[in-house]
Amino acid sequence: MCNATFIDPWSLGMGAVLIMVTAGCVPDDNSINSIRVENETLKKQVAKQETLLSSLLDGNKVMQQQIDLLNQEIRDAKSTTEATKAEAKHQTEELELQLAETKRMIATQMTESLKVEEKGAQLDTLPRPMPAVAKVVEDALARNGYHLKVSVKTDQRAVYVTERKISNPTSLEVTGSRNQYLISLQALPDNLTKLGVKAEFERVAQGGRILSVSHEETNEIEHRLINEINKALANPAKT
């Protein structure tokens, strides 16, 4: 509350100035309490804003850490993928080299073994490339009920060994015989193919007793297969 004293200027004479002496303005209790409440409210709002700002900063920090972690995982994944691709490529190249070496060894072994196996076999030279002859041989064996036990082919040679079977009436052999074929093919210049056929022919008596056969009978069985192969090669529809 403010207290003031007024003096009448007319009582002091002409030209006198109104002078107000202020004894002082002192706020009352209600005003002080109101100011205190407002200050407390402002302090609480500032504290809440500071807390919210701190939480937002912490959240941004955590989010940035997660982004950095994801980026690192992506970089690691790319690095791992590239390393895996490089390793797979290396392994593929190694396998290809091993396969080439295996084929070379097989071809060498076949060359050596055929020199022995061709002894006693029936031979013929066919005027067709080896792939065409190989297809006809496979078809002829399957048509006569022979299942392949061994089949090895390279660019220059092929060997077929059939399982031993009992012949049926529709077979190349007579009923009651048992046979197994060894067939060799060798590619020659000018698209020719050398064919070798060797049979292990036997006759089977009642009770499963094996009867001996003559050399001529075995040769006959070998020639039957060679003739069937030649007939098929002469038929364009078969090749």
JSON list of C-alpha atoms in Angstrom, two decimals:
[
{"chain": "A", "resi": 1, "resn": "MET", "atom": "CA", "xyz": [0.00, 0.00, 0.00]},
{"chain": "A", "resi": 2, "resn": "CYS", "atom": "CA", "xyz": [1.36, 3.50, -0.88]},
{"chain": "A", "resi": 3, "resn": "ASN", "atom": "CA", "xyz": [0.90, 6.51, 1.67]},
{"chain": "A", "resi": 4, "resn": "ALA", "atom": "CA", "xyz": [1.23, 10.14, 0.31]},
{"chain": "A", "resi": 5, "resn": "THR", "atom": "CA", "xyz": [1.00, 13.68, 1.90]},
{"chain": "A", "resi": 6, "resn": "PHE", "atom": "CA", "xyz": [-0.43, 16.57, -0.22]},
{"chain": "A", "resi": 7, "resn": "ILE", "atom": "CA", "xyz": [0.37, 20.31, 0.39]},
{"chain": "A", "resi": 8, "resn": "ASP", "atom": "CA", "xyz": [-1.84, 23.04, -1.07]},
{"chain": "A", "resi": 9, "resn": "PRO", "atom": "CA", "xyz": [0.29, 25.07, -3.50]},
{"chain": "A", "resi": 10, "resn": "TRP", "atom": "CA", "xyz": [-1.86, 28.21, -3.06]},
{"chain": "A", "resi": 11, "resn": "SER", "atom": "CA", "xyz": [-0.92, 28.33, 0.58]},
{"chain": "A", "resi": 12, "resn": "LEU", "atom": "CA", "xyz": [2.75, 28.56, -0.33]},
{"chain": "A", "resi": 13, "resn": "GLY", "atom": "CA", "xyz": [2.41, 31.29, -2.77]},
{"chain": "A", "resi": 14, "resn": "MET", "atom": "CA", "xyz": [2.45, 31.93, -6.51]},
{"chain": "A", "resi": 15, "resn": "GLY", "atom": "CA", "xyz": [4.61, 29.61, -8.62]},
{"chain": "A", "resi": 16, "resn": "ALA", "atom": "CA", "xyz": [4.86, 27.01, -6.03]},
{"chain": "A", "resi": 17, "resn": "VAL", "atom": "CA", "xyz": [4.96, 23.47, -7.23]},
{"chain": "A", "resi": 18, "resn": "LEU", "atom": "CA", "xyz": [2.80, 20.65, -6.09]},
{"chain": "A", "resi": 19, "resn": "ILE", "atom": "CA", "xyz": [4.98, 18.39, -4.17]},
{"chain": "A", "resi": 20, "resn": "MET", "atom": "CA", "xyz": [3.92, 14.91, -3.30]},
{"chain": "A", "resi": 21, "resn": "VAL", "atom": "CA", "xyz": [6.02, 13.19, -0.80]},
{"chain": "A", "resi": 22, "resn": "THR", "atom": "CA", "xyz": [5.78, 9.58, -1.04]},
{"chain": "A", "resi": 23, "resn": "ALA", "atom": "CA", "xyz": [6.28, 7.78, 2.12]},
{"chain": "A", "resi": 24, "resn": "GLY", "atom": "CA", "xyz": [6.82, 4.44, 0.25]},
{"chain": "A", "resi": 25, "resn": "CYS", "atom": "CA", "xyz": [4.87, 1.64, -1.64]},
{"chain": "A", "resi": 26, "resn": "VAL", "atom": "CA", "xyz": [4.82, -1.63, 0.25]},
{"chain": "A", "resi": 27, "resn": "PRO", "atom": "CA", "xyz": [3.16, -4.71, -1.51]},
{"chain": "A", "resi": 28, "resn": "ASP", "atom": "CA", "xyz": [0.60, -6.58, 0.50]},
{"chain": "A", "resi": 29, "resn": "ASP", "atom": "CA", "xyz": [0.75, -10.32, 1.41]},
{"chain": "A", "resi": 30, "resn": "ASN", "atom": "CA", "xyz": [-1.59, -11.42, -1.36]},
{"chain": "A", "resi": 31, "resn": "SER", "atom": "CA", "xyz": [0.65, -9.93, -4.04]},
{"chain": "A", "resi": 32, "resn": "ILE", "atom": "CA", "xyz": [3.72, -11.60, -2.57]},
{"chain": "A", "resi": 33, "resn": "ASN", "atom": "CA", "xyz": [2.01, -14.99, -2.43]},
{"chain": "A", "resi": 34, "resn": "SER", "atom": "CA", "xyz": [0.79, -14.63, -6.01]},
{"chain": "A", "resi": 35, "resn": "ILE", "atom": "CA", "xyz": [4.29, -13.86, -7.23]},
{"chain": "A", "resi": 36, "resn": "ARG", "atom": "CA", "xyz": [5.69, -16.80, -5.31]},
{"chain": "A", "resi": 37, "resn": "VAL", "atom": "CA", "xyz": [3.11, -19.18, -6.82]},
{"chain": "A", "resi": 38, "resn": "GLU", "atom": "CA", "xyz": [3.87, -17.93, -10.33]},
{"chain": "A", "resi": 39, "resn": "ASN", "atom": "CA", "xyz": [7.59, -18.37, -9.75]},
{"chain": "A", "resi": 40, "resn": "GLU", "atom": "CA", "xyz": [7.10, -21.92, -8.50]},
{"chain": "A", "resi": 41, "resn": "THR", "atom": "CA", "xyz": [4.89, -22.72, -11.49]},
{"chain": "A", "resi": 42, "resn": "LEU", "atom": "CA", "xyz": [7.49, -21.33, -13.89]},
{"chain": "A", "resi": 43, "resn": "LYS", "atom": "CA", "xyz": [10.23, -23.30, -12.15]},
{"chain": "A", "resi": 44, "resn": "LYS", "atom": "CA", "xyz": [8.20, -26.52, -12.50]},
{"chain": "A", "resi": 45, "resn": "GLN", "atom": "CA", "xyz": [7.52, -25.86, -16.20]},
{"chain": "A", "resi": 46, "resn": "VAL", "atom": "CA", "xyz": [11.19, -25.16, -16.83]},
{"chain": "A", "resi": 47, "resn": "ALA", "atom": "CA", "xyz": [12.14, -28.36, -14.97]},
{"chain": "A", "resi": 48, "resn": "LYS", "atom": "CA", "xyz": [9.62, -30.37, -17.03]},
{"chain": "A", "resi": 49, "resn": "GLN", "atom": "CA", "xyz": [10.95, -28.87, -20.27]},
{"chain": "A", "resi": 50, "resn": "GLU", "atom": "CA", "xyz": [14.52, -29.61, -19.22]},
{"chain": "A", "resi": 51, "resn": "THR", "atom": "CA", "xyz": [13.55, -33.20, -18.36]},
{"chain": "A", "resi": 52, "resn": "LEU", "atom": "CA", "xyz": [11.73, -33.58, -21.71]},
{"chain": "A", "resi": 53, "resn": "LEU", "atom": "CA", "xyz": [14.68, -32.11, -23.58]},
{"chain": "A", "resi": 54, "resn": "SER", "atom": "CA", "xyz": [17.07, -34.44, -21.76]},
{"chain": "A", "resi": 55, "resn": "SER", "atom": "CA", "xyz": [14.85, -37.45, -22.63]},
{"chain": "A", "resi": 56, "resn": "LEU", "atom": "CA", "xyz": [14.74, -36.40, -26.28]},
{"chain": "A", "resi": 57, "resn": "LEU", "atom": "CA", "xyz": [18.51, -36.03, -26.36]},
{"chain": "A", "resi": 58, "resn": "ASP", "atom": "CA", "xyz": [18.96, -39.44, -24.73]},
{"chain": "A", "resi": 59, "resn": "GLY", "atom": "CA", "xyz": [16.47, -40.97, -27.19]},
{"chain": "A", "resi": 60, "resn": "ASN", "atom": "CA", "xyz": [18.30, -39.44, -30.16]},
{"chain": "A", "resi": 61, "resn": "LYS", "atom": "CA", "xyz": [21.58, -40.75, -28.79]},
{"chain": "A", "resi": 62, "resn": "VAL", "atom": "CA", "xyz": [20.19, -44.29, -28.46]},
{"chain": "A", "resi": 63, "resn": "MET", "atom": "CA", "xyz": [18.65, -44.09, -31.92]},
{"chain": "A", "resi": 64, "resn": "GLN", "atom": "CA", "xyz": [21.92, -42.91, -33.42]},
{"chain": "A", "resi": 65, "resn": "GLN", "atom": "CA", "xyz": [23.74, -45.79, -31.71]},
{"chain": "A", "resi": 66, "resn": "GLN", "atom": "CA", "xyz": [21.23, -48.23, -33.22]},
{"chain": "A", "resi": 67, "resn": "ILE", "atom": "CA", "xyz": [21.69, -46.68, -36.67]},
{"chain": "A", "resi": 68, "resn": "ASP", "atom": "CA", "xyz": [25.48, -46.95, -36.32]},
{"chain": "A", "resi": 69, "resn": "LEU", "atom": "CA", "xyz": [25.10, -50.59, -35.21]},
{"chain": "A", "resi": 70, "resn": "LEU", "atom": "CA", "xyz": [22.85, -51.41, -38.18]},
{"chain": "A", "resi": 71, "resn": "ASN", "atom": "CA", "xyz": [25.28, -49.75, -40.58]},
{"chain": "A", "resi": 72, "resn": "GLN", "atom": "CA", "xyz": [28.12, -51.79, -39.11]},
{"chain": "A", "resi": 73, "resn": "GLU", "atom": "CA", "xyz": [26.08, -55.00, -39.44]},
{"chain": "A", "resi": 74, "resn": "ILE", "atom": "CA", "xyz": [25.34, -54.14, -43.08]},
{"chain": "A", "resi": 75, "resn": "ARG", "atom": "CA", "xyz": [29.04, -53.54, -43.73]},
{"chain": "A", "resi": 76, "resn": "ASP", "atom": "CA", "xyz": [29.92, -56.82, -41.99]},
{"chain": "A", "resi": 77, "resn": "ALA", "atom": "CA", "xyz": [27.26, -58.70, -43.98]},
{"chain": "A", "resi": 78, "resn": "LYS", "atom": "CA", "xyz": [28.57, -57.28, -47.26]},
{"chain": "A", "resi": 79, "resn": "SER", "atom": "CA", "xyz": [32.11, -58.21, -46.28]},
{"chain": "A", "resi": 80, "resn": "THR", "atom": "CA", "xyz": [31.02, -61.74, -45.31]},
{"chain": "A", "resi": 81, "resn": "THR", "atom": "CA", "xyz": [29.05, -62.15, -48.56]},
{"chain": "A", "resi": 82, "resn": "GLU", "atom": "CA", "xyz": [32.01, -61.06, -50.64]},
{"chain": "A", "resi": 83, "resn": "ALA", "atom": "CA", "xyz": [34.30, -63.41, -48.73]},
{"chain": "A", "resi": 84, "resn": "THR", "atom": "CA", "xyz": [31.82, -66.27, -49.18]},
{"chain": "A", "resi": 85, "resn": "LYS", "atom": "CA", "xyz": [31.56, -65.60, -52.91]},
{"chain": "A", "resi": 86, "resn": "ALA", "atom": "CA", "xyz": [35.34, -65.55, -53.22]},
{"chain": "A", "resi": 87, "resn": "GLU", "atom": "CA", "xyz": [35.62, -68.83, -51.26]},
{"chain": "A", "resi": 88, "resn": "ALA", "atom": "CA", "xyz": [32.86, -70.46, -53.34]},
{"chain": "A", "resi": 89, "resn": "LYS", "atom": "CA", "xyz": [34.61, -69.37, -56.53]},
{"chain": "A", "resi": 90, "resn": "HIS", "atom": "CA", "xyz": [37.90, -70.77, -55.27]},
{"chain": "A", "resi": 91, "resn": "GLN", "atom": "CA", "xyz": [36.29, -74.09, -54.30]},
{"chain": "A", "resi": 92, "resn": "THR", "atom": "CA", "xyz": [34.56, -74.31, -57.70]},
{"chain": "A", "resi": 93, "resn": "GLU", "atom": "CA", "xyz": [37.85, -73.77, -59.47]},
{"chain": "A", "resi": 94, "resn": "GLU", "atom": "CA", "xyz": [39.47, -76.42, -57.27]},
{"chain": "A", "resi": 95, "resn": "LEU", "atom": "CA", "xyz": [36.68, -78.89, -58.03]},
{"chain": "A", "resi": 96, "resn": "GLU", "atom": "CA", "xyz": [36.95, -78.21, -61.75]},
{"chain": "A", "resi": 97, "resn": "LEU", "atom": "CA", "xyz": [40.70, -78.88, -61.61]},
{"chain": "A", "resi": 98, "resn": "GLN", "atom": "CA", "xyz": [40.10, -82.10, -59.64]},
{"chain": "A", "resi": 99, "resn": "LEU", "atom": "CA", "xyz": [37.42, -83.18, -62.10]},
{"chain": "A", "resi": 100, "resn": "ALA", "atom": "CA", "xyz": [39.71, -82.54, -65.06]},
{"chain": "A", "resi": 101, "resn": "GLU", "atom": "CA", "xyz": [42.49, -84.51, -63.36]},
{"chain": "A", "resi": 102, "resn": "THR", "atom": "CA", "xyz": [40.09, -87.36, -62.55]},
{"chain": "A", "resi": 103, "resn": "LYS", "atom": "CA", "xyz": [38.92, -87.52, -66.17]},
{"chain": "A", "resi": 104, "resn": "ARG", "atom": "CA", "xyz": [42.52, -87.59, -67.33]},
{"chain": "A", "resi": 105, "resn": "MET", "atom": "CA", "xyz": [43.34, -90.44, -64.93]},
{"chain": "A", "resi": 106, "resn": "ILE", "atom": "CA", "xyz": [40.22, -92.37, -65.98]},
{"chain": "A", "resi": 107, "resn": "ALA", "atom": "CA", "xyz": [41.13, -91.94, -69.65]},
{"chain": "A", "resi": 108, "resn": "THR", "atom": "CA", "xyz": [44.65, -93.19, -68.94]},
{"chain": "A", "resi": 109, "resn": "GLN", "atom": "CA", "xyz": [43.39, -96.19, -66.96]},
{"chain": "A", "resi": 110, "resn": "MET", "atom": "CA", "xyz": [40.85, -96.98, -69.66]},
{"chain": "A", "resi": 111, "resn": "THR", "atom": "CA", "xyz": [43.53, -96.89, -72.32]},
{"chain": "A", "resi": 112, "resn": "GLU", "atom": "CA", "xyz": [45.68, -99.32, -70.38]},
{"chain": "A", "resi": 113, "resn": "SER", "atom": "CA", "xyz": [42.80, -101.64, -69.43]},
{"chain": "A", "resi": 114, "resn": "LEU", "atom": "CA", "xyz": [41.34, -101.75, -72.91]},
{"chain": "A", "resi": 115, "resn": "LYS", "atom": "CA", "xyz": [44.63, -102.94, -74.32]},
{"chain": "A", "resi": 116, "resn": "VAL", "atom": "CA", "xyz": [44.17, -106.04, -72.18]},
{"chain": "A", "resi": 117, "resn": "GLU", "atom": "CA", "xyz": [40.40, -106.42, -72.47]},
{"chain": "A", "resi": 118, "resn": "GLU", "atom": "CA", "xyz": [40.37, -106.10, -76.27]},
{"chain": "A", "resi": 119, "resn": "LYS", "atom": "CA", "xyz": [42.36, -109.31, -76.47]},
{"chain": "A", "resi": 120, "resn": "GLY", "atom": "CA", "xyz": [39.89, -111.94, -77.58]},
{"chain": "A", "resi": 121, "resn": "ALA", "atom": "CA", "xyz": [37.12, -109.41, -78.31]},
{"chain": "A", "resi": 122, "resn": "GLN", "atom": "CA", "xyz": [35.38, -108.98, -81.67]},
{"chain": "A", "resi": 123, "resn": "LEU", "atom": "CA", "xyz": [36.38, -105.69, -83.28]},
{"chain": "A", "resi": 124, "resn": "ASP", "atom": "CA", "xyz": [34.77, -103.56, -85.94]},
{"chain": "A", "resi": 125, "resn": "THR", "atom": "CA", "xyz": [35.32, -100.07, -87.33]},
{"chain": "A", "resi": 126, "resn": "LEU", "atom": "CA", "xyz": [32.13, -98.06, -87.78]},
{"chain": "A", "resi": 127, "resn": "PRO", "atom": "CA", "xyz": [31.78, -95.05, -90.12]},
{"chain": "A", "resi": 128, "resn": "ARG", "atom": "CA", "xyz": [30.15, -92.85, -87.51]},
{"chain": "A", "resi": 129, "resn": "PRO", "atom": "CA", "xyz": [31.44, -90.53, -84.74]},
{"chain": "A", "resi": 130, "resn": "MET", "atom": "CA", "xyz": [31.75, -91.99, -81.28]},
{"chain": "A", "resi": 131, "resn": "PRO", "atom": "CA", "xyz": [28.80, -90.08, -79.66]},
{"chain": "A", "resi": 132, "resn": "ALA", "atom": "CA", "xyz": [26.39, -91.52, -82.24]},
{"chain": "A", "resi": 133, "resn": "VAL", "atom": "CA", "xyz": [27.75, -95.04, -81.79]},
{"chain": "A", "resi": 134, "resn": "ALA", "atom": "CA", "xyz": [27.59, -94.72, -77.98]},
{"chain": "A", "resi": 135, "resn": "LYS", "atom": "CA", "xyz": [23.91, -93.81, -78.15]},
{"chain": "A", "resi": 136, "resn": "VAL", "atom": "CA", "xyz": [23.13, -96.79, -80.40]},
{"chain": "A", "resi": 137, "resn": "VAL", "atom": "CA", "xyz": [25.07, -99.14, -78.11]},
{"chain": "A", "resi": 138, "resn": "GLU", "atom": "CA", "xyz": [23.18, -97.93, -75.03]},
{"chain": "A", "resi": 139, "resn": "ASP", "atom": "CA", "xyz": [19.83, -98.32, -76.83]},
{"chain": "A", "resi": 140, "resn": "ALA", "atom": "CA", "xyz": [20.70, -101.82, -78.07]},
{"chain": "A", "resi": 141, "resn": "LEU", "atom": "CA", "xyz": [21.71, -103.01, -74.61]},
{"chain": "A", "resi": 142, "resn": "ALA", "atom": "CA", "xyz": [18.58, -101.58, -73.00]},
{"chain": "A", "resi": 143, "resn": "ARG", "atom": "CA", "xyz": [16.35, -103.06, -75.72]},
{"chain": "A", "resi": 144, "resn": "ASN", "atom": "CA", "xyz": [17.76, -106.52, -75.04]},
{"chain": "A", "resi": 145, "resn": "GLY", "atom": "CA", "xyz": [17.33, -106.31, -71.29]},
{"chain": "A", "resi": 146, "resn": "TYR", "atom": "CA", "xyz": [20.93, -105.53, -70.30]},
{"chain": "A", "resi": 147, "resn": "HIS", "atom": "CA", "xyz": [21.43, -103.17, -67.35]},
{"chain": "A", "resi": 148, "resn": "LEU", "atom": "CA", "xyz": [24.68, -101.26, -67.16]},
{"chain": "A", "resi": 149, "resn": "LYS", "atom": "CA", "xyz": [26.95, -102.10, -64.26]},
{"chain": "A", "resi": 150, "resn": "VAL", "atom": "CA", "xyz": [29.73, -99.74, -65.33]},
{"chain": "A", "resi": 151, "resn": "SER", "atom": "CA", "xyz": [29.56, -96.84, -67.79]},
{"chain": "A", "resi": 152, "resn": "VAL", "atom": "CA", "xyz": [32.55, -94.57, -68.34]},
{"chain": "A", "resi": 153, "resn": "LYS", "atom": "CA", "xyz": [32.82, -92.05, -71.16]},
{"chain": "A", "resi": 154, "resn": "THR", "atom": "CA", "xyz": [35.38, -89.45, -72.16]},
{"chain": "A", "resi": 155, "resn": "ASP", "atom": "CA", "xyz": [35.81, -87.45, -75.36]},
{"chain": "A", "resi": 156, "resn": "GLN", "atom": "CA", "xyz": [37.87, -90.21, -76.96]},
{"chain": "A", "resi": 157, "resn": "ARG", "atom": "CA", "xyz": [36.84, -93.45, -75.28]},
{"chain": "A", "resi": 158, "resn": "ALA", "atom": "CA", "xyz": [33.89, -95.20, -73.69]},
{"chain": "A", "resi": 159, "resn": "VAL", "atom": "CA", "xyz": [33.50, -98.47, -71.79]},
{"chain": "A", "resi": 160, "resn": "TYR", "atom": "CA", "xyz": [30.30, -100.33, -70.90]},
{"chain": "A", "resi": 161, "resn": "VAL", "atom": "CA", "xyz": [30.09, -103.36, -68.65]},
{"chain": "A", "resi": 162, "resn": "THR", "atom": "CA", "xyz": [26.65, -104.97, -68.30]},
{"chain": "A", "resi": 163, "resn": "GLU", "atom": "CA", "xyz": [25.26, -106.95, -65.43]},
{"chain": "A", "resi": 164, "resn": "ARG", "atom": "CA", "xyz": [25.10, -110.71, -65.99]},
{"chain": "A", "resi": 165, "resn": "LYS", "atom": "CA", "xyz": [21.62, -111.83, -66.94]},
{"chain": "A", "resi": 166, "resn": "ILE", "atom": "CA", "xyz": [19.61, -114.89, -67.91]},
{"chain": "A", "resi": 167, "resn": "SER", "atom": "CA", "xyz": [18.45, -114.54, -71.51]},
{"chain": "A", "resi": 168, "resn": "ASN", "atom": "CA", "xyz": [14.79, -114.51, -72.49]},
{"chain": "A", "resi": 169, "resn": "PRO", "atom": "CA", "xyz": [13.44, -115.70, -75.86]},
{"chain": "A", "resi": 170, "resn": "THR", "atom": "CA", "xyz": [13.33, -112.11, -77.18]},
{"chain": "A", "resi": 171, "resn": "SER", "atom": "CA", "xyz": [16.96, -111.55, -76.32]},
{"chain": "A", "resi": 172, "resn": "LEU", "atom": "CA", "xyz": [20.06, -111.74, -78.48]},
{"chain": "A", "resi": 173, "resn": "GLU", "atom": "CA", "xyz": [20.84, -115.15, -76.98]},
{"chain": "A", "resi": 174, "resn": "VAL", "atom": "CA", "xyz": [18.90, -118.39, -76.82]},
{"chain": "A", "resi": 175, "resn": "THR", "atom": "CA", "xyz": [16.74, -119.18, -73.82]},
{"chain": "A", "resi": 176, "resn": "GLY", "atom": "CA", "xyz": [18.58, -120.74, -70.91]},
{"chain": "A", "resi": 177, "resn": "SER", "atom": "CA", "xyz": [21.87, -118.93, -71.46]},
{"chain": "A", "resi": 178, "resn": "ARG", "atom": "CA", "xyz": [23.61, -116.42, -69.26]},
{"chain": "A", "resi": 179, "resn": "ASN", "atom": "CA", "xyz": [25.73, -113.59, -70.57]},
{"chain": "A", "resi": 180, "resn": "GLN", "atom": "CA", "xyz": [27.62, -110.44, -69.70]},
{"chain": "A", "resi": 181, "resn": "TYR", "atom": "CA", "xyz": [29.03, -107.89, -72.17]},
{"chain": "A", "resi": 182, "resn": "LEU", "atom": "CA", "xyz": [32.15, -105.74, -72.13]},
{"chain": "A", "resi": 183, "resn": "ILE", "atom": "CA", "xyz": [31.92, -103.10, -74.87]},
{"chain": "A", "resi": 184, "resn": "SER", "atom": "CA", "xyz": [34.62, -100.58, -75.72]},
{"chain": "A", "resi": 185, "resn": "LEU", "atom": "CA", "xyz": [34.51, -97.58, -78.04]},
{"chain": "A", "resi": 186, "resn": "GLN", "atom": "CA", "xyz": [37.43, -95.52, -79.31]},
{"chain": "A", "resi": 187, "resn": "ALA", "atom": "CA", "xyz": [37.16, -92.37, -81.42]},
{"chain": "A", "resi": 188, "resn": "LEU", "atom": "CA", "xyz": [39.28, -92.49, -84.58]},
{"chain": "A", "resi": 189, "resn": "PRO", "atom": "CA", "xyz": [40.15, -89.79, -87.14]},
{"chain": "A", "resi": 190, "resn": "ASP", "atom": "CA", "xyz": [37.67, -88.93, -89.90]},
{"chain": "A", "resi": 191, "resn": "ASN", "atom": "CA", "xyz": [34.66, -89.49, -87.59]},
{"chain": "A", "resi": 192, "resn": "LEU", "atom": "CA", "xyz": [35.27, -93.24, -87.35]},
{"chain": "A", "resi": 193, "resn": "THR", "atom": "CA", "xyz": [34.73, -95.34, -84.22]},
{"chain": "A", "resi": 194, "resn": "LYS", "atom": "CA", "xyz": [36.44, -98.53, -83.20]},
{"chain": "A", "resi": 195, "resn": "LEU", "atom": "CA", "xyz": [33.99, -100.97, -81.56]},
{"chain": "A", "resi": 196, "resn": "GLY", "atom": "CA", "xyz": [35.03, -103.88, -79.37]},
{"chain": "A", "resi": 197, "resn": "VAL", "atom": "CA", "xyz": [32.59, -106.47, -78.03]},
{"chain": "A", "resi": 198, "resn": "LYS", "atom": "CA", "xyz": [33.54, -109.21, -75.60]},
{"chain": "A", "resi": 199, "resn": "ALA", "atom": "CA", "xyz": [31.00, -111.65, -74.17]},
{"chain": "A", "resi": 200, "resn": "GLU", "atom": "CA", "xyz": [31.15, -113.94, -71.14]},
{"chain": "A", "resi": 201, "resn": "PHE", "atom": "CA", "xyz": [28.62, -116.42, -72.43]},
{"chain": "A", "resi": 202, "resn": "GLU", "atom": "CA", "xyz": [27.43, -119.49, -70.50]},
{"chain": "A", "resi": 203, "resn": "ARG", "atom": "CA", "xyz": [24.65, -122.00, -70.71]},
{"chain": "A", "resi": 204, "resn": "VAL", "atom": "CA", "xyz": [22.59, -122.84, -67.65]},
{"chain": "A", "resi": 205, "resn": "ALA", "atom": "CA", "xyz": [21.22, -126.35, -67.13]},
{"chain": "A", "resi": 206, "resn": "GLN", "atom": "CA", "xyz": [18.41, -127.38, -64.83]},
{"chain": "A", "resi": 207, "resn": "GLY", "atom": "CA", "xyz": [19.24, -126.80, -61.20]},
{"chain": "A", "resi": 208, "resn": "GLY", "atom": "CA", "xyz": [21.47, -123.84, -62.12]},
{"chain": "A", "resi": 209, "resn": "ARG", "atom": "CA", "xyz": [24.39, -125.98, -63.29]},
{"chain": "A", "resi": 210, "resn": "ILE", "atom": "CA", "xyz": [26.71, -124.05, -65.63]},
{"chain": "A", "resi": 211, "resn": "LEU", "atom": "CA", "xyz": [27.60, -125.78, -68.92]},
{"chain": "A", "resi": 212, "resn": "SER", "atom": "CA", "xyz": [30.72, -124.98, -70.87]},
{"chain": "A", "resi": 213, "resn": "VAL", "atom": "CA", "xyz": [30.36, -123.40, -74.33]},
{"chain": "A", "resi": 214, "resn": "SER", "atom": "CA", "xyz": [32.67, -123.38, -77.31]},
{"chain": "A", "resi": 215, "resn": "HIS", "atom": "CA", "xyz": [34.69, -120.38, -78.44]},
{"chain": "A", "resi": 216, "resn": "GLU", "atom": "CA", "xyz": [32.59, -120.28, -81.62]},
{"chain": "A", "resi": 217, "resn": "GLU", "atom": "CA", "xyz": [29.37, -119.95, -79.63]},
{"chain": "A", "resi": 218, "resn": "THR", "atom": "CA", "xyz": [30.79, -117.00, -77.70]},
{"chain": "A", "resi": 219, "resn": "ASN", "atom": "CA", "xyz": [31.94, -115.35, -80.96]},
{"chain": "A", "resi": 220, "resn": "GLU", "atom": "CA", "xyz": [28.43, -115.80, -82.35]},
{"chain": "A", "resi": 221, "resn": "ILE", "atom": "CA", "xyz": [26.94, -113.92, -79.40]},
{"chain": "A", "resi": 222, "resn": "GLU", "atom": "CA", "xyz": [29.47, -111.10, -79.85]},
{"chain": "A", "resi": 223, "resn": "HIS", "atom": "CA", "xyz": [28.71, -110.82, -83.57]},
{"chain": "A", "resi": 224, "resn": "ARG", "atom": "CA", "xyz": [24.97, -110.67, -82.91]},
{"chain": "A", "resi": 225, "resn": "LEU", "atom": "CA", "xyz": [25.39, -107.49, -80.88]},
{"chain": "A", "resi": 226, "resn": "ILE", "atom": "CA", "xyz": [27.77, -105.97, -83.46]},
{"chain": "A", "resi": 227, "resn": "ASN", "atom": "CA", "xyz": [25.26, -106.70, -86.25]},
{"chain": "A", "resi": 228, "resn": "GLU", "atom": "CA", "xyz": [22.44, -105.10, -84.27]},
{"chain": "A", "resi": 229, "resn": "ILE", "atom": "CA", "xyz": [24.54, -101.99, -83.71]},
{"chain": "A", "resi": 230, "resn": "ASN", "atom": "CA", "xyz": [25.37, -101.78, -87.44]},
{"chain": "A", "resi": 231, "resn": "LYS", "atom": "CA", "xyz": [21.69, -102.14, -88.38]},
{"chain": "A", "resi": 232, "resn": "ALA", "atom": "CA", "xyz": [20.73, -99.33, -86.04]},
{"chain": "A", "resi": 233, "resn": "LEU", "atom": "CA", "xyz": [23.47, -97.07, -87.40]},
{"chain": "A", "resi": 234, "resn": "ALA", "atom": "CA", "xyz": [22.24, -97.73, -90.95]},
{"chain": "A", "resi": 235, "resn": "ASN", "atom": "CA", "xyz": [18.76, -96.55, -89.94]},
{"chain": "A", "resi": 236, "resn": "PRO", "atom": "CA", "xyz": [18.70, -92.71, -89.75]},
{"chain": "A", "resi": 237, "resn": "ALA", "atom": "CA", "xyz": [15.71, -92.81, -87.42]},
{"chain": "A", "resi": 238, "resn": "LYS", "atom": "CA", "xyz": [17.80, -94.67, -84.80]},
{"chain": "A", "resi": 239, "resn": "THR", "atom": "CA", "xyz": [20.64, -92.12, -84.70]}
]
